[in-house]
Amino acid sequence: MSESRAAALRSLLFASSAAGMLVAAPAIAADVTAEDGVVVTADQSQPANLGTIDVNGQFKKPAPVSPEFVAPLVDTPRAVTVIPQAIIEQTSASSLQDLLSNSPGITFGAGEGGQPLADRPFIRGQSSGNNIFVDGIRDTGGQQREVFNLEQVEVIKGPDAVYSGRGSGGGSINLASKSPKLNAFTNVSAGAGTDGYLRGTVDANLPLGETAALRINLMGAQGDVPGRDAVDYDKWGAAISLGAGLGTPSSMVFSYYHLTSDQMPDYGIPLFTKIQSRTTDSGVLDVPYDSFYGLKARDYLTNEVDAFTFKAEHRFSDFATIRNVSRYSQTLNDYIVTNPGDGGYVGRAADGTYWMKRGTKTRWNPVTTLANVTDVFGQFATGSIKHSYDVGVELSREHNKNASYSTYTTSGSACPTGLTTVTGSYPTAAGALGAGDCTPVYNPNPEDAWTGVINRGPTSSNTTEAIGVYANDSITLSERLILNLGVRWDQYSVKSVNATATQSAGVWTTTGYTAVPEQTWEFTNYQVGLVFKPTQNSSVYVSWSTSSTPPTISAGDQNASGGTGTVDGVANTVLDPEDTESFEVGAKANVLNDRLALSAAAFHLTRKNALILVEPNIFRQEGEVEVNGFELGVSGSITPKWTVFGGYTYMDSELTKAAVVVSGTPPVASANPLQGLPLANTPKHSASLFTTYRVLPRLTVGGGVYYTSKSLGGNQGGAGGGNNRIYAPEWTRVDAFAAYDLTDRATLQLNVKNATDEEYIMRTNGIHHADVAAGRQAILALNLRF
C-alpha cells in the first residue's frame, strides 16, 4: 500500500472515532411506530431491524425499489430475495460476493478463459455477470463491487427480461444505493481485526430545509486475506447524494459515486493437470491452501469507478407518476495476475521436485457508459378490475476498450537445470531469460525477485447500443385473484474494432485494425403470472417467463464482441440469441403479525440455442441445458428479540445437448462425455442462515451457517471439467456475531468469519486453477449513532 493511501485511511479511521467522542449535539430521536403491539424503531443499526428507512425516515419492510415491481413482494409471482442493510452491517460484509452468500442458489465463477477478473455471479446455474444493476441501471464494466453505499440488494431469480432486458436467464441483481432522507442522522463505524484489517465508514444525512437533504458516505479499508498471506488490498470510496423536493410530488436527486481499489490478485492453486497426476478426488492439486504463485514485484489489480446519476420524479396523481434516471459512468479494470494453471510450463528435477514457469493473464479495460431510463407508473381501475402498471423506455450506450500487457522478464527466479518436461515445452537452459520466473510447484515464493519490461499492447474496442421498451401490469381480478403480465422488446447492436500486433522482447508493434461489421438483434420476452391469495398476507402463484441472451454476451464476458461463428461450415454466420424459458410455482406468506416473511418456489428452467460442435468442423445452435429445483426463504423476526435471514436451494442441473469431442487425424467425433453432466458452478444443495438473538437488553448474539455441496468447475455456464471431472468439494462455514450496546449511541460489534477456520475451495474454472476461500478472521468494530 502506498504511504499516501495508508495515511488517508488512518485519517478516516481517526475521524470516525473522533466524531463519536467529540459530538456535542443531542441525538435525534428515532421515529417509533407500533404494529400490533410490537414496537419498531427507525434506528438503522439496531440488530433486530431487518427493514430499511424511507425518504421520511420511517421504517418499512424490505421491498424492491424499482417501479417495474408493480405489486407488493407477497403478490409478485416469482422468487425475489431482498437483502436489507441490517444484514450488510451485521455480517460485516465488504464485497458483493460476501453479501450474496446470504442468498442460496448464487455461486461465483472464476476469472479465466477470456473472462474478466471481476464479479461473475451464477444464478440458477446461469452466468449472470452482465445482469448486475445499480438503482435499476445496468452496471457495466468488469469490477469487484463494494457495499458501503448500499441500502439493500435485490435478487430476482429466473428469466427476468421484462425487468432487466437482455440477460442470461438465471436472474439479475439490483444494488439499491443509499439516498437522502428528511431526518438527520450520522452513523460512524471504525473497525480493526486480524490479518491487518482496518475499515472505517461514515454515513451522514443532513437535512437542508423541509424538503432537501444531503447524504455523504465515506469508506476506507485495508488488510490481508486470511490464509492467503501474500494477498492484500487497500481501497477507498465516496458517495454524495443531494436531494430536493423530498416528500413532495416533484423531487430530484443528484448522486456521485467513486471507488478506488488496489489489491494483489489471486488465482488460487493449480489443478492436477499441472503435474499430470491426479492426487485428489476433486482434481485440485494437493498443495497447501496458503500456496500463492503470484509475484508481489509484478502482479496488481486496480479497479476505479466514477458514476454520476440524476433522478427526477413527478407524481401527477395516483394514476400517473413519471420518473427519469440518467447515468454517466466510467470504470477501469486493470490487472496483471499470475495464473498457476495456464501459460506456465512445469518440469521435474532429478530429485523429484516440480518447478513451474509462471504464466500471466492481463487486462486493461476502461468502460464508458451513458444510460437513461424513463418510467410512467401508477394505478387505475376498469370497472371492478384494478390495475397497477409500469411502462418504460431504456436507452444505453457502452464503449469498451481492451488491451493486454506484455511482461518480458529481464531478471527473475532461475529454473534448475536438467528438468524433464511435464507440461508444455519446458526450456532447459537455466540461464536463458525464458527460463526465468520459476518457482517450486509445492512451495512457491511470492517474494521472488523480478525485473522486466511491462508494455500495454494495442487497443481493441467495441460499442454496444441498446433500446428497450417494456410494460408490466398487476391486474386485481378479485380480492383473491391477481393476474401479472409483462412484455419487453429489445434491440441490441454491437460494432467492434479489433487490433492486431506482434510482440518481441516485451515491445508491441501494431500491424493493423479490423472493423467488425455492426450486428443487430431484436427480441421480445414475456412474463405471465397468476396469484391466488388465501389471505391478505399470503399468496400461491404460478408463472412463466422468458429471456434472451445476445451471442456477444452469452459467455458472461462483459467485454465480448462479435456475435458471429461458423455454422454448418459457413464462417461469420450471425448467431441467434440464446433463449431461456422458466416455469415456476410458489407460495409466500407474512406471518407472526407480519414480522416474518416465508417463501417457497419450485422451478423448471431451460436454456436453448447454444452454439455447439455437432461433428468435425460443423457447429450448430443446438446446445441445451436444464435446471430443475426448488428453494425456501425466511426473513424477519420470529420474536421481537430473535431475527432470522436465510434459505435453502436445491438444483438438479443437466447438459441435455452438448458438443461432441473431436480427436485424431483425420478428425473423428467420439462419444460425448459431457452430455448428462451437471452444469458448472451449480451445486445441488446450498443453504444459509444468519440469525441474531437479544439475550440481554444490551447484548445481542448470533451468527451464520453457510453450506454448499460439491460443484463442477467451468467458465461459460456449461458442464465444465469435461473428462477431468474437476469439482470444488462441499463445504460448511460458520460465522459468529455479537453486539453490545455501550450506550444508546454506541455499539461494539464482534464478527468472527469462518470461525472454525475451514479450508475449502470457493470455485474452480475446471481447466486451470481453483480459488481458495479466506480463513478465520476476527473483526471488532465500534458503531456510533448520533
PDB file of C-alpha atoms in Angstrom, residues 138 168 335 396 599 613 705 716 773:
ATOM      1  CA  ARG A 138     -27.097  -1.865 -15.746  1.00  0.00           C
ATOM      2  CA  SER A 168     -28.522 -14.945 -19.256  1.00  0.00           C
ATOM      3  CA  TYR A 335      -4.506  -6.097 -13.846  1.00  0.00           C
ATOM      4  CA  SER A 396     -27.945   2.836 -23.261  1.00  0.00           C
ATOM      5  CA  SER A 599     -41.365 -18.173   0.711  1.00  0.00           C
ATOM      6  CA  LEU A 613     -19.825 -28.696 -32.202  1.00  0.00           C
ATOM      7  CA  VAL A 705     -24.048 -21.085   8.846  1.00  0.00           C
ATOM      8  CA  GLN A 716     -19.122 -20.496 -19.624  1.00  0.00           C
ATOM      9  CA  ALA A 773     -11.593 -19.297   0.454  1.00  0.00           C
TER      10      ALA A 773
END
